[in-house]
Amino acid sequence: MKTIKYAVVAVALSALSFGAFAVEPVSSAQAQNMNKVGVVSADGATTLDGLEAKLAEKAAAAGASGYTITSANGNNKLSGTAVIYK
């Protein structure tokens, strides 16, 4: 019974995270054909993948369809910014 419960929770979380990351990174060439709508920032990530995920989540929450990471810095805790586009 516990296994089924955990499987259902895992499927639900997967579906939620997929919707949150519907925004995709874009190249500078692609960005020229899109409208810049703002900038998002994130901090506290421990890996570059984690930082990118946080920036993508914030871009999606802002209603963007694409983003370009413009900075990433830090040692143990990373922070960064991204320009978001529609």
PDB file with one MODEL, atoms N, CA, C and O in Angstrom:
MODEL        1
ATOM      1  N   MET A   1       0.822  -1.193   0.000  1.00  0.00           N
ATOM      2  CA  MET A   1       0.000   0.000   0.000  1.00  0.00           C
ATOM      3  C   MET A   1       0.865   1.255   0.000  1.00  0.00           C
ATOM      4  O   MET A   1       0.570   2.226  -0.697  1.00  0.00           O
ATOM      5  N   LYS A   2       1.958   1.223   0.807  1.00  0.00           N
ATOM      6  CA  LYS A   2       2.852   2.378   0.856  1.00  0.00           C
ATOM      7  C   LYS A   2       3.491   2.637  -0.506  1.00  0.00           C
ATOM      8  O   LYS A   2       3.658   3.787  -0.911  1.00  0.00           O
ATOM      9  N   THR A   3       3.845   1.568  -1.207  1.00  0.00           N
ATOM     10  CA  THR A   3       4.488   1.702  -2.511  1.00  0.00           C
ATOM     11  C   THR A   3       3.565   2.398  -3.499  1.00  0.00           C
ATOM     12  O   THR A   3       4.005   3.269  -4.250  1.00  0.00           O
ATOM     13  N   ILE A   4       2.323   2.035  -3.507  1.00  0.00           N
ATOM     14  CA  ILE A   4       1.354   2.667  -4.406  1.00  0.00           C
ATOM     15  C   ILE A   4       1.192   4.138  -4.054  1.00  0.00           C
ATOM     16  O   ILE A   4       1.126   4.994  -4.935  1.00  0.00           O
ATOM     17  N   LYS A   5       1.130   4.422  -2.763  1.00  0.00           N
ATOM     18  CA  LYS A   5       0.993   5.801  -2.295  1.00  0.00           C
ATOM     19  C   LYS A   5       2.169   6.651  -2.766  1.00  0.00           C
ATOM     20  O   LYS A   5       1.974   7.763  -3.257  1.00  0.00           O
ATOM     21  N   TYR A   6       3.392   6.131  -2.619  1.00  0.00           N
ATOM     22  CA  TYR A   6       4.586   6.862  -3.050  1.00  0.00           C
ATOM     23  C   TYR A   6       4.634   7.020  -4.571  1.00  0.00           C
ATOM     24  O   TYR A   6       5.075   8.053  -5.075  1.00  0.00           O
ATOM     25  N   ALA A   7       4.185   6.012  -5.292  1.00  0.00           N
ATOM     26  CA  ALA A   7       4.164   6.084  -6.752  1.00  0.00           C
ATOM     27  C   ALA A   7       3.200   7.169  -7.223  1.00  0.00           C
ATOM     28  O   ALA A   7       3.509   7.916  -8.152  1.00  0.00           O
ATOM     29  N   VAL A   8       2.049   7.255  -6.592  1.00  0.00           N
ATOM     30  CA  VAL A   8       1.066   8.277  -6.956  1.00  0.00           C
ATOM     31  C   VAL A   8       1.620   9.673  -6.670  1.00  0.00           C
ATOM     32  O   VAL A   8       1.456  10.586  -7.479  1.00  0.00           O
ATOM     33  N   VAL A   9       2.269   9.834  -5.532  1.00  0.00           N
ATOM     34  CA  VAL A   9       2.865  11.126  -5.189  1.00  0.00           C
ATOM     35  C   VAL A   9       3.962  11.487  -6.188  1.00  0.00           C
ATOM     36  O   VAL A   9       4.055  12.640  -6.609  1.00  0.00           O
ATOM     37  N   ALA A  10       4.786  10.528  -6.570  1.00  0.00           N
ATOM     38  CA  ALA A  10       5.868  10.781  -7.528  1.00  0.00           C
ATOM     39  C   ALA A  10       5.317  11.202  -8.886  1.00  0.00           C
ATOM     40  O   ALA A  10       5.850  12.118  -9.512  1.00  0.00           O
ATOM     41  N   VAL A  11       4.268  10.550  -9.341  1.00  0.00           N
ATOM     42  CA  VAL A  11       3.654  10.906 -10.626  1.00  0.00           C
ATOM     43  C   VAL A  11       3.059  12.312 -10.559  1.00  0.00           C
ATOM     44  O   VAL A  11       3.197  13.094 -11.500  1.00  0.00           O
ATOM     45  N   ALA A  12       2.407  12.626  -9.460  1.00  0.00           N
ATOM     46  CA  ALA A  12       1.808  13.954  -9.312  1.00  0.00           C
ATOM     47  C   ALA A  12       2.880  15.036  -9.299  1.00  0.00           C
ATOM     48  O   ALA A  12       2.725  16.067  -9.954  1.00  0.00           O
ATOM     49  N   LEU A  13       3.954  14.816  -8.570  1.00  0.00           N
ATOM     50  CA  LEU A  13       5.036  15.804  -8.529  1.00  0.00           C
ATOM     51  C   LEU A  13       5.712  15.950  -9.883  1.00  0.00           C
ATOM     52  O   LEU A  13       6.105  17.054 -10.262  1.00  0.00           O
ATOM     53  N   SER A  14       5.852  14.863 -10.608  1.00  0.00           N
ATOM     54  CA  SER A  14       6.445  14.928 -11.946  1.00  0.00           C
ATOM     55  C   SER A  14       5.587  15.768 -12.877  1.00  0.00           C
ATOM     56  O   SER A  14       6.109  16.572 -13.649  1.00  0.00           O
ATOM     57  N   ALA A  15       4.308  15.592 -12.811  1.00  0.00           N
ATOM     58  CA  ALA A  15       3.395  16.363 -13.654  1.00  0.00           C
ATOM     59  C   ALA A  15       3.455  17.837 -13.312  1.00  0.00           C
ATOM     60  O   ALA A  15       3.433  18.683 -14.206  1.00  0.00           O
ATOM     61  N   LEU A  16       3.531  18.155 -12.033  1.00  0.00           N
ATOM     62  CA  LEU A  16       3.607  19.557 -11.618  1.00  0.00           C
ATOM     63  C   LEU A  16       4.913  20.191 -12.055  1.00  0.00           C
ATOM     64  O   LEU A  16       4.911  21.322 -12.541  1.00  0.00           O
ATOM     65  N   SER A  17       6.023  19.496 -11.897  1.00  0.00           N
ATOM     66  CA  SER A  17       7.299  20.085 -12.260  1.00  0.00           C
ATOM     67  C   SER A  17       7.418  20.241 -13.769  1.00  0.00           C
ATOM     68  O   SER A  17       8.056  21.186 -14.234  1.00  0.00           O
ATOM     69  N   PHE A  18       6.818  19.333 -14.556  1.00  0.00           N
ATOM     70  CA  PHE A  18       6.861  19.474 -16.005  1.00  0.00           C
ATOM     71  C   PHE A  18       6.143  20.738 -16.437  1.00  0.00           C
ATOM     72  O   PHE A  18       6.630  21.445 -17.319  1.00  0.00           O
ATOM     73  N   GLY A  19       5.011  21.040 -15.847  1.00  0.00           N
ATOM     74  CA  GLY A  19       4.273  22.252 -16.171  1.00  0.00           C
ATOM     75  C   GLY A  19       5.025  23.504 -15.780  1.00  0.00           C
ATOM     76  O   GLY A  19       4.918  24.532 -16.450  1.00  0.00           O
ATOM     77  N   ALA A  20       5.781  23.428 -14.709  1.00  0.00           N
ATOM     78  CA  ALA A  20       6.528  24.586 -14.234  1.00  0.00           C
ATOM     79  C   ALA A  20       7.705  24.912 -15.151  1.00  0.00           C
ATOM     80  O   ALA A  20       8.171  26.051 -15.185  1.00  0.00           O
ATOM     81  N   PHE A  21       8.182  23.920 -15.888  1.00  0.00           N
ATOM     82  CA  PHE A  21       9.348  24.137 -16.731  1.00  0.00           C
ATOM     83  C   PHE A  21       8.989  24.149 -18.208  1.00  0.00           C
ATOM     84  O   PHE A  21       9.786  23.722 -19.043  1.00  0.00           O
ATOM     85  N   ALA A  22       7.804  24.630 -18.536  1.00  0.00           N
ATOM     86  CA  ALA A  22       7.403  24.722 -19.932  1.00  0.00           C
ATOM     87  C   ALA A  22       8.203  25.794 -20.657  1.00  0.00           C
ATOM     88  O   ALA A  22       8.235  25.813 -21.887  1.00  0.00           O
ATOM     89  N   VAL A  23       8.840  26.672 -19.926  1.00  0.00           N
ATOM     90  CA  VAL A  23       9.699  27.703 -20.497  1.00  0.00           C
ATOM     91  C   VAL A  23      11.028  27.048 -20.887  1.00  0.00           C
ATOM     92  O   VAL A  23      11.510  26.156 -20.188  1.00  0.00           O
ATOM     93  N   GLU A  24      11.621  27.492 -22.008  1.00  0.00           N
ATOM     94  CA  GLU A  24      12.855  26.878 -22.492  1.00  0.00           C
ATOM     95  C   GLU A  24      13.954  27.906 -22.671  1.00  0.00           C
ATOM     96  O   GLU A  24      13.677  29.070 -22.961  1.00  0.00           O
ATOM     97  N   PRO A  25      15.207  27.482 -22.501  1.00  0.00           N
ATOM     98  CA  PRO A  25      16.317  28.405 -22.781  1.00  0.00           C
ATOM     99  C   PRO A  25      16.359  28.728 -24.269  1.00  0.00           C
ATOM    100  O   PRO A  25      16.068  27.870 -25.102  1.00  0.00           O
ATOM    101  N   VAL A  26      16.719  29.960 -24.602  1.00  0.00           N
ATOM    102  CA  VAL A  26      16.809  30.368 -26.008  1.00  0.00           C
ATOM    103  C   VAL A  26      18.209  30.907 -26.295  1.00  0.00           C
ATOM    104  O   VAL A  26      18.878  31.439 -25.409  1.00  0.00           O
ATOM    105  N   SER A  27      18.634  30.761 -27.534  1.00  0.00           N
ATOM    106  CA  SER A  27      19.931  31.292 -27.946  1.00  0.00           C
ATOM    107  C   SER A  27      19.805  32.792 -28.199  1.00  0.00           C
ATOM    108  O   SER A  27      18.697  33.323 -28.259  1.00  0.00           O
ATOM    109  N   SER A  28      20.928  33.466 -28.347  1.00  0.00           N
ATOM    110  CA  SER A  28      20.882  34.907 -28.614  1.00  0.00           C
ATOM    111  C   SER A  28      20.233  35.188 -29.967  1.00  0.00           C
ATOM    112  O   SER A  28      19.578  36.218 -30.129  1.00  0.00           O
ATOM    113  N   ALA A  29      20.402  34.296 -30.936  1.00  0.00           N
ATOM    114  CA  ALA A  29      19.762  34.477 -32.242  1.00  0.00           C
ATOM    115  C   ALA A  29      18.240  34.355 -32.128  1.00  0.00           C
ATOM    116  O   ALA A  29      17.503  35.127 -32.742  1.00  0.00           O
ATOM    117  N   GLN A  30      17.777  33.388 -31.344  1.00  0.00           N
ATOM    118  CA  GLN A  30      16.338  33.221 -31.136  1.00  0.00           C
ATOM    119  C   GLN A  30      15.768  34.401 -30.360  1.00  0.00           C
ATOM    120  O   GLN A  30      14.652  34.844 -30.628  1.00  0.00           O
ATOM    121  N   ALA A  31      16.534  34.907 -29.399  1.00  0.00           N
ATOM    122  CA  ALA A  31      16.072  36.014 -28.557  1.00  0.00           C
ATOM    123  C   ALA A  31      15.824  37.280 -29.376  1.00  0.00           C
ATOM    124  O   ALA A  31      14.985  38.098 -28.999  1.00  0.00           O
ATOM    125  N   GLN A  32      16.533  37.454 -30.480  1.00  0.00           N
ATOM    126  CA  GLN A  32      16.342  38.640 -31.312  1.00  0.00           C
ATOM    127  C   GLN A  32      14.952  38.693 -31.922  1.00  0.00           C
ATOM    128  O   GLN A  32      14.467  39.771 -32.265  1.00  0.00           O
ATOM    129  N   ASN A  33      14.310  37.550 -32.062  1.00  0.00           N
ATOM    130  CA  ASN A  33      12.965  37.486 -32.627  1.00  0.00           C
ATOM    131  C   ASN A  33      11.874  37.445 -31.557  1.00  0.00           C
ATOM    132  O   ASN A  33      10.701  37.238 -31.869  1.00  0.00           O
ATOM    133  N   MET A  34      12.260  37.642 -30.306  1.00  0.00           N
ATOM    134  CA  MET A  34      11.300  37.595 -29.197  1.00  0.00           C
ATOM    135  C   MET A  34      11.273  38.942 -28.487  1.00  0.00           C
ATOM    136  O   MET A  34      12.168  39.766 -28.675  1.00  0.00           O
ATOM    137  N   ASN A  35      10.254  39.163 -27.680  1.00  0.00           N
ATOM    138  CA  ASN A  35      10.125  40.398 -26.907  1.00  0.00           C
ATOM    139  C   ASN A  35      10.653  40.194 -25.495  1.00  0.00           C
ATOM    140  O   ASN A  35      10.209  39.295 -24.781  1.00  0.00           O
ATOM    141  N   LYS A  36      11.607  41.036 -25.097  1.00  0.00           N
ATOM    142  CA  LYS A  36      12.135  40.985 -23.738  1.00  0.00           C
ATOM    143  C   LYS A  36      11.056  41.515 -22.801  1.00  0.00           C
ATOM    144  O   LYS A  36      10.509  42.595 -23.020  1.00  0.00           O
ATOM    145  N   VAL A  37      10.755  40.747 -21.755  1.00  0.00           N
ATOM    146  CA  VAL A  37       9.709  41.164 -20.821  1.00  0.00           C
ATOM    147  C   VAL A  37      10.226  41.400 -19.410  1.00  0.00           C
ATOM    148  O   VAL A  37       9.467  41.823 -18.538  1.00  0.00           O
ATOM    149  N   GLY A  38      11.504  41.133 -19.172  1.00  0.00           N
ATOM    150  CA  GLY A  38      12.043  41.388 -17.839  1.00  0.00           C
ATOM    151  C   GLY A  38      13.272  40.578 -17.522  1.00  0.00           C
ATOM    152  O   GLY A  38      13.892  39.970 -18.394  1.00  0.00           O
ATOM    153  N   VAL A  39      13.609  40.588 -16.238  1.00  0.00           N
ATOM    154  CA  VAL A  39      14.774  39.869 -15.732  1.00  0.00           C
ATOM    155  C   VAL A  39      14.360  39.156 -14.449  1.00  0.00           C
ATOM    156  O   VAL A  39      13.610  39.709 -13.644  1.00  0.00           O
ATOM    157  N   VAL A  40      14.840  37.944 -14.258  1.00  0.00           N
ATOM    158  CA  VAL A  40      14.615  37.209 -13.017  1.00  0.00           C
ATOM    159  C   VAL A  40      15.962  36.867 -12.394  1.00  0.00           C
ATOM    160  O   VAL A  40      16.972  36.776 -13.091  1.00  0.00           O
ATOM    161  N   SER A  41      15.970  36.679 -11.088  1.00  0.00           N
ATOM    162  CA  SER A  41      17.198  36.292 -10.399  1.00  0.00           C
ATOM    163  C   SER A  41      16.878  35.182  -9.409  1.00  0.00           C
ATOM    164  O   SER A  41      15.745  35.041  -8.949  1.00  0.00           O
ATOM    165  N   ALA A  42      17.896  34.403  -9.096  1.00  0.00           N
ATOM    166  CA  ALA A  42      17.740  33.310  -8.138  1.00  0.00           C
ATOM    167  C   ALA A  42      19.043  33.154  -7.377  1.00  0.00           C
ATOM    168  O   ALA A  42      20.113  33.504  -7.875  1.00  0.00           O
ATOM    169  N   ASP A  43      18.942  32.625  -6.168  1.00  0.00           N
ATOM    170  CA  ASP A  43      20.150  32.361  -5.393  1.00  0.00           C
ATOM    171  C   ASP A  43      19.936  31.147  -4.508  1.00  0.00           C
ATOM    172  O   ASP A  43      18.818  30.652  -4.365  1.00  0.00           O
ATOM    173  N   GLY A  44      21.026  30.678  -3.917  1.00  0.00           N
ATOM    174  CA  GLY A  44      20.937  29.555  -3.002  1.00  0.00           C
ATOM    175  C   GLY A  44      21.095  28.192  -3.640  1.00  0.00           C
ATOM    176  O   GLY A  44      20.969  27.183  -2.947  1.00  0.00           O
ATOM    177  N   ALA A  45      21.367  28.122  -4.936  1.00  0.00           N
ATOM    178  CA  ALA A  45      21.542  26.827  -5.595  1.00  0.00           C
ATOM    179  C   ALA A  45      22.928  26.265  -5.277  1.00  0.00           C
ATOM    180  O   ALA A  45      23.874  27.025  -5.069  1.00  0.00           O
ATOM    181  N   THR A  46      23.047  24.959  -5.240  1.00  0.00           N
ATOM    182  CA  THR A  46      24.337  24.332  -4.955  1.00  0.00           C
ATOM    183  C   THR A  46      25.025  23.804  -6.211  1.00  0.00           C
ATOM    184  O   THR A  46      26.209  23.471  -6.176  1.00  0.00           O
ATOM    185  N   THR A  47      24.279  23.725  -7.335  1.00  0.00           N
ATOM    186  CA  THR A  47      24.853  23.291  -8.612  1.00  0.00           C
ATOM    187  C   THR A  47      24.370  24.224  -9.717  1.00  0.00           C
ATOM    188  O   THR A  47      23.393  24.952  -9.543  1.00  0.00           O
ATOM    189  N   LEU A  48      25.056  24.197 -10.847  1.00  0.00           N
ATOM    190  CA  LEU A  48      24.611  25.004 -11.984  1.00  0.00           C
ATOM    191  C   LEU A  48      23.261  24.520 -12.512  1.00  0.00           C
ATOM    192  O   LEU A  48      22.427  25.329 -12.920  1.00  0.00           O
ATOM    193  N   ASP A  49      23.047  23.211 -12.505  1.00  0.00           N
ATOM    194  CA  ASP A  49      21.742  22.678 -12.928  1.00  0.00           C
ATOM    195  C   ASP A  49      20.634  23.164 -11.997  1.00  0.00           C
ATOM    196  O   ASP A  49      19.535  23.496 -12.443  1.00  0.00           O
ATOM    197  N   GLY A  50      20.933  23.200 -10.711  1.00  0.00           N
ATOM    198  CA  GLY A  50      19.954  23.692  -9.747  1.00  0.00           C
ATOM    199  C   GLY A  50      19.645  25.160  -9.950  1.00  0.00           C
ATOM    200  O   GLY A  50      18.495  25.582  -9.830  1.00  0.00           O
ATOM    201  N   LEU A  51      20.677  25.944 -10.261  1.00  0.00           N
ATOM    202  CA  LEU A  51      20.476  27.369 -10.527  1.00  0.00           C
ATOM    203  C   LEU A  51      19.635  27.557 -11.778  1.00  0.00           C
ATOM    204  O   LEU A  51      18.723  28.383 -11.797  1.00  0.00           O
ATOM    205  N   GLU A  52      19.935  26.797 -12.821  1.00  0.00           N
ATOM    206  CA  GLU A  52      19.149  26.909 -14.048  1.00  0.00           C
ATOM    207  C   GLU A  52      17.690  26.528 -13.803  1.00  0.00           C
ATOM    208  O   GLU A  52      16.784  27.160 -14.345  1.00  0.00           O
ATOM    209  N   ALA A  53      17.464  25.505 -12.997  1.00  0.00           N
ATOM    210  CA  ALA A  53      16.097  25.093 -12.682  1.00  0.00           C
ATOM    211  C   ALA A  53      15.357  26.189 -11.930  1.00  0.00           C
ATOM    212  O   ALA A  53      14.184  26.445 -12.203  1.00  0.00           O
ATOM    213  N   LYS A  54      16.030  26.836 -10.989  1.00  0.00           N
ATOM    214  CA  LYS A  54      15.392  27.931 -10.244  1.00  0.00           C
ATOM    215  C   LYS A  54      15.059  29.101 -11.167  1.00  0.00           C
ATOM    216  O   LYS A  54      13.981  29.687 -11.068  1.00  0.00           O
ATOM    217  N   LEU A  55      15.981  29.438 -12.061  1.00  0.00           N
ATOM    218  CA  LEU A  55      15.723  30.542 -12.997  1.00  0.00           C
ATOM    219  C   LEU A  55      14.590  30.188 -13.954  1.00  0.00           C
ATOM    220  O   LEU A  55      13.753  31.037 -14.261  1.00  0.00           O
ATOM    221  N   ALA A  56      14.554  28.949 -14.424  1.00  0.00           N
ATOM    222  CA  ALA A  56      13.478  28.518 -15.317  1.00  0.00           C
ATOM    223  C   ALA A  56      12.132  28.564 -14.611  1.00  0.00           C
ATOM    224  O   ALA A  56      11.128  28.955 -15.208  1.00  0.00           O
ATOM    225  N   GLU A  57      12.105  28.172 -13.355  1.00  0.00           N
ATOM    226  CA  GLU A  57      10.861  28.200 -12.578  1.00  0.00           C
ATOM    227  C   GLU A  57      10.351  29.635 -12.416  1.00  0.00           C
ATOM    228  O   GLU A  57       9.157  29.897 -12.560  1.00  0.00           O
ATOM    229  N   LYS A  58      11.263  30.555 -12.118  1.00  0.00           N
ATOM    230  CA  LYS A  58      10.862  31.954 -11.964  1.00  0.00           C
ATOM    231  C   LYS A  58      10.420  32.548 -13.296  1.00  0.00           C
ATOM    232  O   LYS A  58       9.487  33.350 -13.339  1.00  0.00           O
ATOM    233  N   ALA A  59      11.083  32.160 -14.379  1.00  0.00           N
ATOM    234  CA  ALA A  59      10.683  32.645 -15.698  1.00  0.00           C
ATOM    235  C   ALA A  59       9.281  32.148 -16.049  1.00  0.00           C
ATOM    236  O   ALA A  59       8.464  32.905 -16.573  1.00  0.00           O
ATOM    237  N   ALA A  60       9.008  30.891 -15.765  1.00  0.00           N
ATOM    238  CA  ALA A  60       7.677  30.327 -16.027  1.00  0.00           C
ATOM    239  C   ALA A  60       6.622  31.029 -15.184  1.00  0.00           C
ATOM    240  O   ALA A  60       5.528  31.316 -15.669  1.00  0.00           O
ATOM    241  N   ALA A  61       6.944  31.305 -13.930  1.00  0.00           N
ATOM    242  CA  ALA A  61       5.993  31.991 -13.051  1.00  0.00           C
ATOM    243  C   ALA A  61       5.697  33.396 -13.550  1.00  0.00           C
ATOM    244  O   ALA A  61       4.612  33.927 -13.312  1.00  0.00           O
ATOM    245  N   ALA A  62       6.658  34.002 -14.241  1.00  0.00           N
ATOM    246  CA  ALA A  62       6.462  35.347 -14.795  1.00  0.00           C
ATOM    247  C   ALA A  62       5.747  35.310 -16.146  1.00  0.00           C
ATOM    248  O   ALA A  62       5.486  36.359 -16.736  1.00  0.00           O
ATOM    249  N   GLY A  63       5.430  34.114 -16.637  1.00  0.00           N
ATOM    250  CA  GLY A  63       4.699  33.986 -17.897  1.00  0.00           C
ATOM    251  C   GLY A  63       5.576  34.020 -19.127  1.00  0.00           C
ATOM    252  O   GLY A  63       5.075  34.229 -20.232  1.00  0.00           O
ATOM    253  N   ALA A  64       6.869  33.821 -18.966  1.00  0.00           N
ATOM    254  CA  ALA A  64       7.791  33.851 -20.110  1.00  0.00           C
ATOM    255  C   ALA A  64       7.706  32.547 -20.892  1.00  0.00           C
ATOM    256  O   ALA A  64       7.300  31.512 -20.365  1.00  0.00           O
ATOM    257  N   SER A  65       8.098  32.618 -22.158  1.00  0.00           N
ATOM    258  CA  SER A  65       8.178  31.402 -22.965  1.00  0.00           C
ATOM    259  C   SER A  65       9.629  30.999 -23.198  1.00  0.00           C
ATOM    260  O   SER A  65       9.898  29.890 -23.659  1.00  0.00           O
ATOM    261  N   GLY A  66      10.563  31.892 -22.882  1.00  0.00           N
ATOM    262  CA  GLY A  66      11.976  31.587 -23.031  1.00  0.00           C
ATOM    263  C   GLY A  66      12.820  32.447 -22.108  1.00  0.00           C
ATOM    264  O   GLY A  66      12.357  33.463 -21.590  1.00  0.00           O
ATOM    265  N   TYR A  67      14.070  32.028 -21.907  1.00  0.00           N
ATOM    266  CA  TYR A  67      14.978  32.799 -21.059  1.00  0.00           C
ATOM    267  C   TYR A  67      16.416  32.586 -21.532  1.00  0.00           C
ATOM    268  O   TYR A  67      16.743  31.578 -22.159  1.00  0.00           O
ATOM    269  N   THR A  68      17.259  33.561 -21.214  1.00  0.00           N
ATOM    270  CA  THR A  68      18.692  33.464 -21.468  1.00  0.00           C
ATOM    271  C   THR A  68      19.417  33.805 -20.179  1.00  0.00           C
ATOM    272  O   THR A  68      19.229  34.893 -19.635  1.00  0.00           O
ATOM    273  N   ILE A  69      20.234  32.901 -19.686  1.00  0.00           N
ATOM    274  CA  ILE A  69      20.988  33.162 -18.454  1.00  0.00           C
ATOM    275  C   ILE A  69      22.097  34.150 -18.781  1.00  0.00           C
ATOM    276  O   ILE A  69      22.884  33.947 -19.705  1.00  0.00           O
ATOM    277  N   THR A  70      22.140  35.223 -18.001  1.00  0.00           N
ATOM    278  CA  THR A  70      23.123  36.274 -18.258  1.00  0.00           C
ATOM    279  C   THR A  70      24.251  36.296 -17.244  1.00  0.00           C
ATOM    280  O   THR A  70      25.316  36.845 -17.527  1.00  0.00           O
ATOM    281  N   SER A  71      24.046  35.709 -16.064  1.00  0.00           N
ATOM    282  CA  SER A  71      25.135  35.659 -15.086  1.00  0.00           C
ATOM    283  C   SER A  71      24.919  34.503 -14.124  1.00  0.00           C
ATOM    284  O   SER A  71      23.792  34.103 -13.832  1.00  0.00           O
ATOM    285  N   ALA A  72      26.035  33.986 -13.645  1.00  0.00           N
ATOM    286  CA  ALA A  72      26.029  32.960 -12.606  1.00  0.00           C
ATOM    287  C   ALA A  72      27.319  33.122 -11.824  1.00  0.00           C
ATOM    288  O   ALA A  72      28.401  33.182 -12.409  1.00  0.00           O
ATOM    289  N   ASN A  73      27.210  33.193 -10.497  1.00  0.00           N
ATOM    290  CA  ASN A  73      28.418  33.340  -9.695  1.00  0.00           C
ATOM    291  C   ASN A  73      28.216  32.757  -8.310  1.00  0.00           C
ATOM    292  O   ASN A  73      27.092  32.488  -7.888  1.00  0.00           O
ATOM    293  N   GLY A  74      29.316  32.568  -7.614  1.00  0.00           N
ATOM    294  CA  GLY A  74      29.284  32.045  -6.260  1.00  0.00           C
ATOM    295  C   GLY A  74      30.189  30.849  -6.111  1.00  0.00           C
ATOM    296  O   GLY A  74      30.696  30.315  -7.097  1.00  0.00           O
ATOM    297  N   ASN A  75      30.390  30.429  -4.884  1.00  0.00           N
ATOM    298  CA  ASN A  75      31.204  29.257  -4.599  1.00  0.00           C
ATOM    299  C   ASN A  75      30.333  28.104  -4.125  1.00  0.00           C
ATOM    300  O   ASN A  75      29.992  27.225  -4.916  1.00  0.00           O
ATOM    301  N   ASN A  76      29.969  28.093  -2.855  1.00  0.00           N
ATOM    302  CA  ASN A  76      29.128  27.012  -2.330  1.00  0.00           C
ATOM    303  C   ASN A  76      27.656  27.246  -2.629  1.00  0.00           C
ATOM    304  O   ASN A  76      26.913  26.291  -2.857  1.00  0.00           O
ATOM    305  N   LYS A  77      27.233  28.478  -2.631  1.00  0.00           N
ATOM    306  CA  LYS A  77      25.856  28.840  -2.962  1.00  0.00           C
ATOM    307  C   LYS A  77      25.902  29.731  -4.193  1.00  0.00           C
ATOM    308  O   LYS A  77      26.535  30.787  -4.180  1.00  0.00           O
ATOM    309  N   LEU A  78      25.235  29.307  -5.251  1.00  0.00           N
ATOM    310  CA  LEU A  78      25.266  30.032  -6.514  1.00  0.00           C
ATOM    311  C   LEU A  78      24.098  31.000  -6.628  1.00  0.00           C
ATOM    312  O   LEU A  78      23.021  30.765  -6.081  1.00  0.00           O
ATOM    313  N   SER A  79      24.329  32.082  -7.343  1.00  0.00           N
ATOM    314  CA  SER A  79      23.259  33.017  -7.675  1.00  0.00           C
ATOM    315  C   SER A  79      23.420  33.381  -9.138  1.00  0.00           C
ATOM    316  O   SER A  79      24.502  33.245  -9.709  1.00  0.00           O
ATOM    317  N   GLY A  80      22.329  33.846  -9.744  1.00  0.00           N
ATOM    318  CA  GLY A  80      22.392  34.216 -11.149  1.00  0.00           C
ATOM    319  C   GLY A  80      21.183  34.992 -11.590  1.00  0.00           C
ATOM    320  O   GLY A  80      20.209  35.145 -10.852  1.00  0.00           O
ATOM    321  N   THR A  81      21.265  35.489 -12.830  1.00  0.00           N
ATOM    322  CA  THR A  81      20.165  36.234 -13.429  1.00  0.00           C
ATOM    323  C   THR A  81      19.891  35.717 -14.831  1.00  0.00           C
ATOM    324  O   THR A  81      20.745  35.097 -15.465  1.00  0.00           O
ATOM    325  N   ALA A  82      18.691  35.985 -15.293  1.00  0.00           N
ATOM    326  CA  ALA A  82      18.303  35.588 -16.651  1.00  0.00           C
ATOM    327  C   ALA A  82      17.341  36.623 -17.214  1.00  0.00           C
ATOM    328  O   ALA A  82      16.475  37.134 -16.505  1.00  0.00           O
ATOM    329  N   VAL A  83      17.503  36.924 -18.494  1.00  0.00           N
ATOM    330  CA  VAL A  83      16.551  37.775 -19.212  1.00  0.00           C
ATOM    331  C   VAL A  83      15.437  36.858 -19.695  1.00  0.00           C
ATOM    332  O   VAL A  83      15.697  35.767 -20.204  1.00  0.00           O
ATOM    333  N   ILE A  84      14.190  37.307 -19.534  1.00  0.00           N
ATOM    334  CA  ILE A  84      13.056  36.477 -19.943  1.00  0.00           C
ATOM    335  C   ILE A  84      12.365  37.100 -21.156  1.00  0.00           C
ATOM    336  O   ILE A  84      12.328  38.321 -21.312  1.00  0.00           O
ATOM    337  N   TYR A  85      11.818  36.233 -22.007  1.00  0.00           N
ATOM    338  CA  TYR A  85      11.216  36.634 -23.279  1.00  0.00           C
ATOM    339  C   TYR A  85       9.849  35.989 -23.472  1.00  0.00           C
ATOM    340  O   TYR A  85       9.559  34.924 -22.927  1.00  0.00           O
ATOM    341  N   LYS A  86       9.021  36.662 -24.263  1.00  0.00           N
ATOM    342  CA  LYS A  86       7.741  36.099 -24.711  1.00  0.00           C
ATOM    343  C   LYS A  86       7.746  36.040 -26.204  1.00  0.00           C
ATOM    344  O   LYS A  86       6.768  35.599 -26.808  1.00  0.00           O
TER     345      LYS A  86
ENDMDL
END
